[in-house]
CSV table of N, CA and C in Angstrom, one decimal:
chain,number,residue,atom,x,y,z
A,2,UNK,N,164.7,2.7,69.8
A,2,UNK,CA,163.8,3.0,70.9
A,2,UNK,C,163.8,1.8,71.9
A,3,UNK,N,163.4,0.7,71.2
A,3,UNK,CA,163.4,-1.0,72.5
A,3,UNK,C,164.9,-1.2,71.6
A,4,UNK,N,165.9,-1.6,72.6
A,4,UNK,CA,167.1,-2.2,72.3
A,4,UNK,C,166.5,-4.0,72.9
A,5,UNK,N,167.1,-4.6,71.9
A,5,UNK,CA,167.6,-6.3,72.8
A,5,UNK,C,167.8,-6.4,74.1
A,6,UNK,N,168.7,-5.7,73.9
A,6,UNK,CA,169.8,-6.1,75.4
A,6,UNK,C,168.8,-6.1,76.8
A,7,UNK,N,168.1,-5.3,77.1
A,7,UNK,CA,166.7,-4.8,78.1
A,7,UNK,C,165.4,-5.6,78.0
A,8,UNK,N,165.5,-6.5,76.5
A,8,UNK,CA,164.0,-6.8,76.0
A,8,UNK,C,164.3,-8.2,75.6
A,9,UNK,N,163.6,-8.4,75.6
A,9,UNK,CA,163.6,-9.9,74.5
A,9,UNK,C,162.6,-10.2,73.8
A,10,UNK,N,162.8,-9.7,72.4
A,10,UNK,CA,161.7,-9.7,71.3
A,10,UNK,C,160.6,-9.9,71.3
A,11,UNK,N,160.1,-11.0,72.2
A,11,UNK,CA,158.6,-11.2,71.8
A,11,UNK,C,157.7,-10.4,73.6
A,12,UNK,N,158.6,-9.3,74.5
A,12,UNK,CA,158.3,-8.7,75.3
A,12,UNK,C,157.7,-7.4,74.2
A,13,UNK,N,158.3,-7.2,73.4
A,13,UNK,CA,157.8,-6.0,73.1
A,13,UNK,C,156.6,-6.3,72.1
A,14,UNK,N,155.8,-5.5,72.2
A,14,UNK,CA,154.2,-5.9,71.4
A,14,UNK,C,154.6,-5.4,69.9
A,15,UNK,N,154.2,-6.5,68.9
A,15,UNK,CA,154.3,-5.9,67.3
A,15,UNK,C,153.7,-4.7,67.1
A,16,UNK,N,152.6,-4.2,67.5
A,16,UNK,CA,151.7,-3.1,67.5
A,16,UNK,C,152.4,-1.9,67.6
A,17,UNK,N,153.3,-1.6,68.9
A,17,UNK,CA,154.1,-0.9,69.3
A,17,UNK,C,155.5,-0.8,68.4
A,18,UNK,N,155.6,-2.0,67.8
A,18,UNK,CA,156.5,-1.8,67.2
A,18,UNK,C,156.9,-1.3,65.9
A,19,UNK,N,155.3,-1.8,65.6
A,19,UNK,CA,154.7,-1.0,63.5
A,19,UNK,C,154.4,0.7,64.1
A,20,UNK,N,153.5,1.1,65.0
A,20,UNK,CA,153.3,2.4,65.2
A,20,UNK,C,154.7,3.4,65.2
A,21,UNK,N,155.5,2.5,66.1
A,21,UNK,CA,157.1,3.6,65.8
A,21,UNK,C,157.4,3.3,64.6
A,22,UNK,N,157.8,2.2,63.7
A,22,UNK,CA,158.4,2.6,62.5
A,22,UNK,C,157.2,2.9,61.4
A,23,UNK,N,156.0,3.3,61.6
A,23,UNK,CA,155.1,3.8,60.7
A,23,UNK,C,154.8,5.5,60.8
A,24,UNK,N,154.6,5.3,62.2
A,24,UNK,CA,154.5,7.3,62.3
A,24,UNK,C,154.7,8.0,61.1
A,25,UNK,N,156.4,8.0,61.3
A,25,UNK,CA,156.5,9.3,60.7
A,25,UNK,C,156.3,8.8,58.9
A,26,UNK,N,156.9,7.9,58.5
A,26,UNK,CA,156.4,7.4,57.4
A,26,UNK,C,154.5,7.6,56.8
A,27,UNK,N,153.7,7.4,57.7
A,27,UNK,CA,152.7,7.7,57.8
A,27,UNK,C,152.8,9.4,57.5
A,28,UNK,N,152.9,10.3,58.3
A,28,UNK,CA,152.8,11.6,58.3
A,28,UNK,C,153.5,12.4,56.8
A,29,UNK,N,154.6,11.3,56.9
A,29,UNK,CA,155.4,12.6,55.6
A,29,UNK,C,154.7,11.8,54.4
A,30,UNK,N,153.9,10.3,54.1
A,30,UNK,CA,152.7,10.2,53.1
A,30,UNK,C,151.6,11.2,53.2
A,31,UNK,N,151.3,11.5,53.9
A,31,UNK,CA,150.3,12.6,53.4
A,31,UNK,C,150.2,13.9,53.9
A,32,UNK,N,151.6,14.2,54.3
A,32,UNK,CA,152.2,15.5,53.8
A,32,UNK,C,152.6,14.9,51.9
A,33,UNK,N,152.6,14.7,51.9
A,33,UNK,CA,153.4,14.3,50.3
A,33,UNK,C,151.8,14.3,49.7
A,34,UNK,N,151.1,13.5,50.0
A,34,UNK,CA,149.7,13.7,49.3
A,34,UNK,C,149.0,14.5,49.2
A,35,UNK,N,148.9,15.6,50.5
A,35,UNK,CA,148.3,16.9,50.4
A,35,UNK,C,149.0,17.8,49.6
A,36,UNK,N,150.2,17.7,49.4
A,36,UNK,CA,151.0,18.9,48.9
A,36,UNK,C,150.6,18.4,47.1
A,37,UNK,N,150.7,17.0,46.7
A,37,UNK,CA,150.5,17.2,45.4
A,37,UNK,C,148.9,17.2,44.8
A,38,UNK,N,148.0,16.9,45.9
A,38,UNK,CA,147.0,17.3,45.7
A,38,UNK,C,146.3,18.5,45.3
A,39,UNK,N,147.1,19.4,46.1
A,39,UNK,CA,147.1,20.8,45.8
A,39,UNK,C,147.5,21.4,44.3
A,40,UNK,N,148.6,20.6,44.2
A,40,UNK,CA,149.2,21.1,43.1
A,40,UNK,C,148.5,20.5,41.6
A,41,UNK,N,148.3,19.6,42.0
A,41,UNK,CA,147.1,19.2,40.9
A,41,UNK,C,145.9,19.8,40.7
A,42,UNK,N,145.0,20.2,42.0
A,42,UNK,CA,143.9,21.0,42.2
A,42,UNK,C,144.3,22.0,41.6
A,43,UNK,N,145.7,23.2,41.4
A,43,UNK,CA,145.8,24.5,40.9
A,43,UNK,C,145.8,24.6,39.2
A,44,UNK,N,146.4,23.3,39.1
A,44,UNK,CA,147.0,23.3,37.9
A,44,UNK,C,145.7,23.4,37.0
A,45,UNK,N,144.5,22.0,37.6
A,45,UNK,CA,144.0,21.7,36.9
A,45,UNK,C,142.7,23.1,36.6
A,46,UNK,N,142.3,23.2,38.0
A,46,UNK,CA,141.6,24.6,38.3
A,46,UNK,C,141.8,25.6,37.0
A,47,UNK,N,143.3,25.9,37.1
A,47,UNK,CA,143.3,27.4,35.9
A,47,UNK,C,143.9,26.9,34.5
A,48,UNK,N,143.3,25.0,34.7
A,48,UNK,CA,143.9,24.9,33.3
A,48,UNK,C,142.2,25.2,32.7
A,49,UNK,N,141.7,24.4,33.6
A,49,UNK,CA,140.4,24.8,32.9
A,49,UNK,C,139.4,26.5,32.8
A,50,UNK,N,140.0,26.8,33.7
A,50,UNK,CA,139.6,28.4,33.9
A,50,UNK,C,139.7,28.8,32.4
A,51,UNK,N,141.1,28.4,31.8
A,51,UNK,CA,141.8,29.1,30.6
A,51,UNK,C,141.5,28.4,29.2
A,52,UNK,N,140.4,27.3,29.4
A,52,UNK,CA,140.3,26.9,28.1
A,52,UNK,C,138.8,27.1,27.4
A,53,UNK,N,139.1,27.6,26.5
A,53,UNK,CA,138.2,27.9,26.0
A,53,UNK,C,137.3,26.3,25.1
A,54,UNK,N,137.6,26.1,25.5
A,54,UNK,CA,136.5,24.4,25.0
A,54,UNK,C,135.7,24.2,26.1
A,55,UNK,N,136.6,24.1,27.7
A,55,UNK,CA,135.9,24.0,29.0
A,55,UNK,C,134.5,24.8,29.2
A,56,UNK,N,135.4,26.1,28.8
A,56,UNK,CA,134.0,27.6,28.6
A,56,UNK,C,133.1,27.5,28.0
A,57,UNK,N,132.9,27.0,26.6
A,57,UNK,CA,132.0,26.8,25.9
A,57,UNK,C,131.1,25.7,26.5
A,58,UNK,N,131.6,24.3,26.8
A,58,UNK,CA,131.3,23.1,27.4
A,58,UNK,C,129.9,23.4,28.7
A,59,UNK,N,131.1,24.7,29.5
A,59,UNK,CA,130.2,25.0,30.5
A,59,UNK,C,128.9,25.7,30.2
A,60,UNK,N,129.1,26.8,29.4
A,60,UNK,CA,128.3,28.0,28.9
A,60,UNK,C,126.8,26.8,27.9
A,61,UNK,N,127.3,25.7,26.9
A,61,UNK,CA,125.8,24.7,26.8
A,61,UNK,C,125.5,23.9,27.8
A,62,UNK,N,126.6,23.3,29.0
A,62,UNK,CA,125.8,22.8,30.3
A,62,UNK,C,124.2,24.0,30.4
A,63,UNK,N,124.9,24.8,30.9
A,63,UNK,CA,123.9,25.7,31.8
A,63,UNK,C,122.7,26.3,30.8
A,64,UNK,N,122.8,26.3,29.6
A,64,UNK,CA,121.8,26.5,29.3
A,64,UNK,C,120.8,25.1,28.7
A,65,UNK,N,121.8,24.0,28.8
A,65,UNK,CA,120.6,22.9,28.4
A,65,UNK,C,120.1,22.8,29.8
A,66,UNK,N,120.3,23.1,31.0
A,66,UNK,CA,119.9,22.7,32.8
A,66,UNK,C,118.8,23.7,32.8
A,67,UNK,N,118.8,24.9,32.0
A,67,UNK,CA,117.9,25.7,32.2
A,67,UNK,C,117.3,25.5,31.2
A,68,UNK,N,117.2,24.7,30.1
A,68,UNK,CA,116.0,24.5,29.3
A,68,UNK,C,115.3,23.1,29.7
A,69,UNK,N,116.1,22.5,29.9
A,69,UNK,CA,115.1,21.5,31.5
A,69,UNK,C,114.3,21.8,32.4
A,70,UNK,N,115.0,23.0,32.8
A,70,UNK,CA,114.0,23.0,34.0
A,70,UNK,C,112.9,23.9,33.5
A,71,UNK,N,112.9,24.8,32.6
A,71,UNK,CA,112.1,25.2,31.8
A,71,UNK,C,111.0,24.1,31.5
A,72,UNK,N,111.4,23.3,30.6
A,72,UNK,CA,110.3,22.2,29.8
A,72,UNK,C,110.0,21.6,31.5
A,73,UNK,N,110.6,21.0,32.6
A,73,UNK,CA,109.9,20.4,33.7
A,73,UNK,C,108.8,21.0,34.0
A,74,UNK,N,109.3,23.1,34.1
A,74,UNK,CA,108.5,23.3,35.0
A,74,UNK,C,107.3,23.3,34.1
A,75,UNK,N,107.0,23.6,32.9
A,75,UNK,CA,105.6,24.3,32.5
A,75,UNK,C,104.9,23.0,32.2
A,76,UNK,N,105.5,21.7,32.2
A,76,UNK,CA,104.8,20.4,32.2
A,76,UNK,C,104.3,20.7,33.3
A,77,UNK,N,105.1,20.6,35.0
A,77,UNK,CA,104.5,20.6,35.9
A,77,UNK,C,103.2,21.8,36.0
A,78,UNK,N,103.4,22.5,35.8
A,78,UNK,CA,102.1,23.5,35.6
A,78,UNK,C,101.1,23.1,34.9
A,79,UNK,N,101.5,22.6,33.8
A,79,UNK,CA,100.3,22.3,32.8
A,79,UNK,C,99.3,21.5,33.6
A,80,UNK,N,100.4,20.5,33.9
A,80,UNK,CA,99.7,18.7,34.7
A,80,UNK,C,98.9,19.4,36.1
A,81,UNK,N,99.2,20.5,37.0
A,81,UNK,CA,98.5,20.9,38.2
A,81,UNK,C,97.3,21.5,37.6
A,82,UNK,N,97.3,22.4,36.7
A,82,UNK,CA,96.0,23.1,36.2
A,82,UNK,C,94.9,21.6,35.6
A,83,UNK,N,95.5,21.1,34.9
A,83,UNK,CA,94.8,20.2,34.6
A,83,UNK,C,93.9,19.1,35.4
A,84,UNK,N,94.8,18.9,36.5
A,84,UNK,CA,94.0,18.7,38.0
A,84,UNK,C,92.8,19.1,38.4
A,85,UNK,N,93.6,20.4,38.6
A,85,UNK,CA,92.4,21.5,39.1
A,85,UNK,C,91.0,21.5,38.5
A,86,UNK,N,91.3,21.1,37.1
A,86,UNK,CA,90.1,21.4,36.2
A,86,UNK,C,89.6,20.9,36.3
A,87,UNK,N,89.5,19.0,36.9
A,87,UNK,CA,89.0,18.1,36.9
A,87,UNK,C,88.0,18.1,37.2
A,88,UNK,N,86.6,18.0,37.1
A,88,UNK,CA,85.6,17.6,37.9
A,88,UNK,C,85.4,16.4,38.6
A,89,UNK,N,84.5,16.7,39.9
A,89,UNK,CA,84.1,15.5,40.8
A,89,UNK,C,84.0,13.8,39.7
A,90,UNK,N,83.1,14.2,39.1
A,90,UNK,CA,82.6,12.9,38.4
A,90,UNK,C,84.0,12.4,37.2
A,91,UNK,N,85.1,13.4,37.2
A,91,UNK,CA,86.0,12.6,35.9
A,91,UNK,C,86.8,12.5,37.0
A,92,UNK,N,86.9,12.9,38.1
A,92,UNK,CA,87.8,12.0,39.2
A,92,UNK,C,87.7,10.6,39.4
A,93,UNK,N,86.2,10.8,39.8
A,93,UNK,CA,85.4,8.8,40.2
A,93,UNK,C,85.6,8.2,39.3
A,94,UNK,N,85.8,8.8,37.7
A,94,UNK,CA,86.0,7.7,36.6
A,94,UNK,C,87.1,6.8,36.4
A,95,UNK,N,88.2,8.1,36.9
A,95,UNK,CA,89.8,7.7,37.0
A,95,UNK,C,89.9,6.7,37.8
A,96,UNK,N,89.1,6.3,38.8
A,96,UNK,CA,89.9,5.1,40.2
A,96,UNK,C,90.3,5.7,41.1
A,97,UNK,N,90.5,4.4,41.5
A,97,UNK,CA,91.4,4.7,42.6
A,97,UNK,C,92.8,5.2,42.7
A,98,UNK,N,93.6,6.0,43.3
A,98,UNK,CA,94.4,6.7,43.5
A,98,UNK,C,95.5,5.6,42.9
A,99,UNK,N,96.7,6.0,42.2
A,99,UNK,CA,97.7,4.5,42.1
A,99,UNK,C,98.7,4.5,43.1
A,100,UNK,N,98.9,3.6,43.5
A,100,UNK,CA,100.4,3.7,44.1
A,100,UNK,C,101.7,4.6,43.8
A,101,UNK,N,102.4,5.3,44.7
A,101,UNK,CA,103.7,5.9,44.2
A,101,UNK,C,104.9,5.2,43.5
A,102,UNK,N,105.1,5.9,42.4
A,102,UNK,CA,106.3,5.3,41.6
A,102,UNK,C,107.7,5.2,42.5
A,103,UNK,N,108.2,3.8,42.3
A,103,UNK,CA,109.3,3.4,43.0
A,103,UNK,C,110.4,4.0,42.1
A,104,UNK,N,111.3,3.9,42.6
A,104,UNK,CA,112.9,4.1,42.3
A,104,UNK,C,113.1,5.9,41.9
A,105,UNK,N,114.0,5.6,41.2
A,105,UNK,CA,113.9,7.0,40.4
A,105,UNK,C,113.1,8.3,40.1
A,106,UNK,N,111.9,7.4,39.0
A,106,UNK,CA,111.0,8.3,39.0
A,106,UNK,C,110.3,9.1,39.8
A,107,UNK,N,109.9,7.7,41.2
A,107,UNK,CA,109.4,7.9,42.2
A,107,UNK,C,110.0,9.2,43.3
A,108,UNK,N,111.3,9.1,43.3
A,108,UNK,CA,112.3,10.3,43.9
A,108,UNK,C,111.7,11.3,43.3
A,109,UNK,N,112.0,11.5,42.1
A,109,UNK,CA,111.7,13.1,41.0
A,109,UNK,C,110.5,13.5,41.1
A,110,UNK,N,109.4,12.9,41.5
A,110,UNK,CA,107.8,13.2,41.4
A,110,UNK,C,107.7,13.4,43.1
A,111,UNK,N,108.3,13.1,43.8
A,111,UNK,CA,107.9,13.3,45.5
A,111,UNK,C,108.5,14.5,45.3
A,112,UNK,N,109.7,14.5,45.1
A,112,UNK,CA,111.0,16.2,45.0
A,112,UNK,C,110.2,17.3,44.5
A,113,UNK,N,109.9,16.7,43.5
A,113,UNK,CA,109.2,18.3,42.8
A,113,UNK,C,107.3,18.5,43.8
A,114,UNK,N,107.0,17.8,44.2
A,114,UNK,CA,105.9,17.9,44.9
A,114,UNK,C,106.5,18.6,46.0
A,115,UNK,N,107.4,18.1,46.5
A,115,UNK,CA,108.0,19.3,47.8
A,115,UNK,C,108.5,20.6,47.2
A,116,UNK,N,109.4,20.5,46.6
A,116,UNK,CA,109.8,21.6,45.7
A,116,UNK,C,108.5,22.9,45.7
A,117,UNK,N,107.4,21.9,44.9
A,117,UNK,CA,106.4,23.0,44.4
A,117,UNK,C,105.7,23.3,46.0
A,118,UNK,N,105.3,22.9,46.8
A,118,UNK,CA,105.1,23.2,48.6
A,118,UNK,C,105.7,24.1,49.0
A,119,UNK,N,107.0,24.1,48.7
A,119,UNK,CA,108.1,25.3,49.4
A,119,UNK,C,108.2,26.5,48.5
A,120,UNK,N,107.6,26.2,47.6
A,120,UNK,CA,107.3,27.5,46.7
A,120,UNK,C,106.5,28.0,46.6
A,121,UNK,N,105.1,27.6,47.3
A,121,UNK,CA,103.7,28.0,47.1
A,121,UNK,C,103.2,27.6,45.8
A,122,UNK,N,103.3,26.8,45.1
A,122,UNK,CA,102.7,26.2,44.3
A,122,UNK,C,102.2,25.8,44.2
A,123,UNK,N,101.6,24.0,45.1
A,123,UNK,CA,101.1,23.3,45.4
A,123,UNK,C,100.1,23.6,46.7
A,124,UNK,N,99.1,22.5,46.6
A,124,UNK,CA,98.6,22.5,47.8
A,124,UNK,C,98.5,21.4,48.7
């Protein structure tokens, strides 16, 4: 592309000079990466489609997710009625309000208070 003879090496900028011999090297890496990506994604896809250990694996996922959310939810129910039930005077006994749980916990108890909002649950 830059010959010598026209240039004298330190006219032409290194930048220009890595972009031409990188391009296409660049391009046919990830043509080369997409194509074995793919081929890994198919293989792996219908290796697991076809195995029956994955099947099983999946089939007690989803039912321990749904016996979670099971035991979450009727805690959560239990703990709202139990609220409700409270009277004025075993409120004032309790104190003052406590601060919200930080980290984690704190996430999962804000979530499901929204959760139960968008579901008509809560008030």
């Amino acid at each position: 592309f830059f010959s010598r003879d026209h240039h004298h090496p330190s006219e032409t900028s290194f930048a220009s000079s890595v972009l031409i011999h990188q391009l296409p090297s660049n391009m046919s890496t990830q043509f080369i990466t997409r194509i074995i990506n793919h081929v890994v994604n198919e293989v792996l896809v219908k290796g697991l489609a076809e195995s029956r250990t994955f099947q099983r694996f999946a089939v007690r996922t989803q039912s321990h997710v749904e016996e979670a959310k099971k035991v979450g939810t009727d805690y959560m129910t239990q703990s709202i009625e139990q609220f409700e039930n409270m009277t004025a005077e075993e409120v004032a006994k309790a104190g003052p309000p406590l601060p919200p749980l930080r980290g984690m916990p704190g996430f999962f108890s804000a979530f499901s208070k929204e959760v139960r909002k968008d579901l008509g649950m809560g008030k």
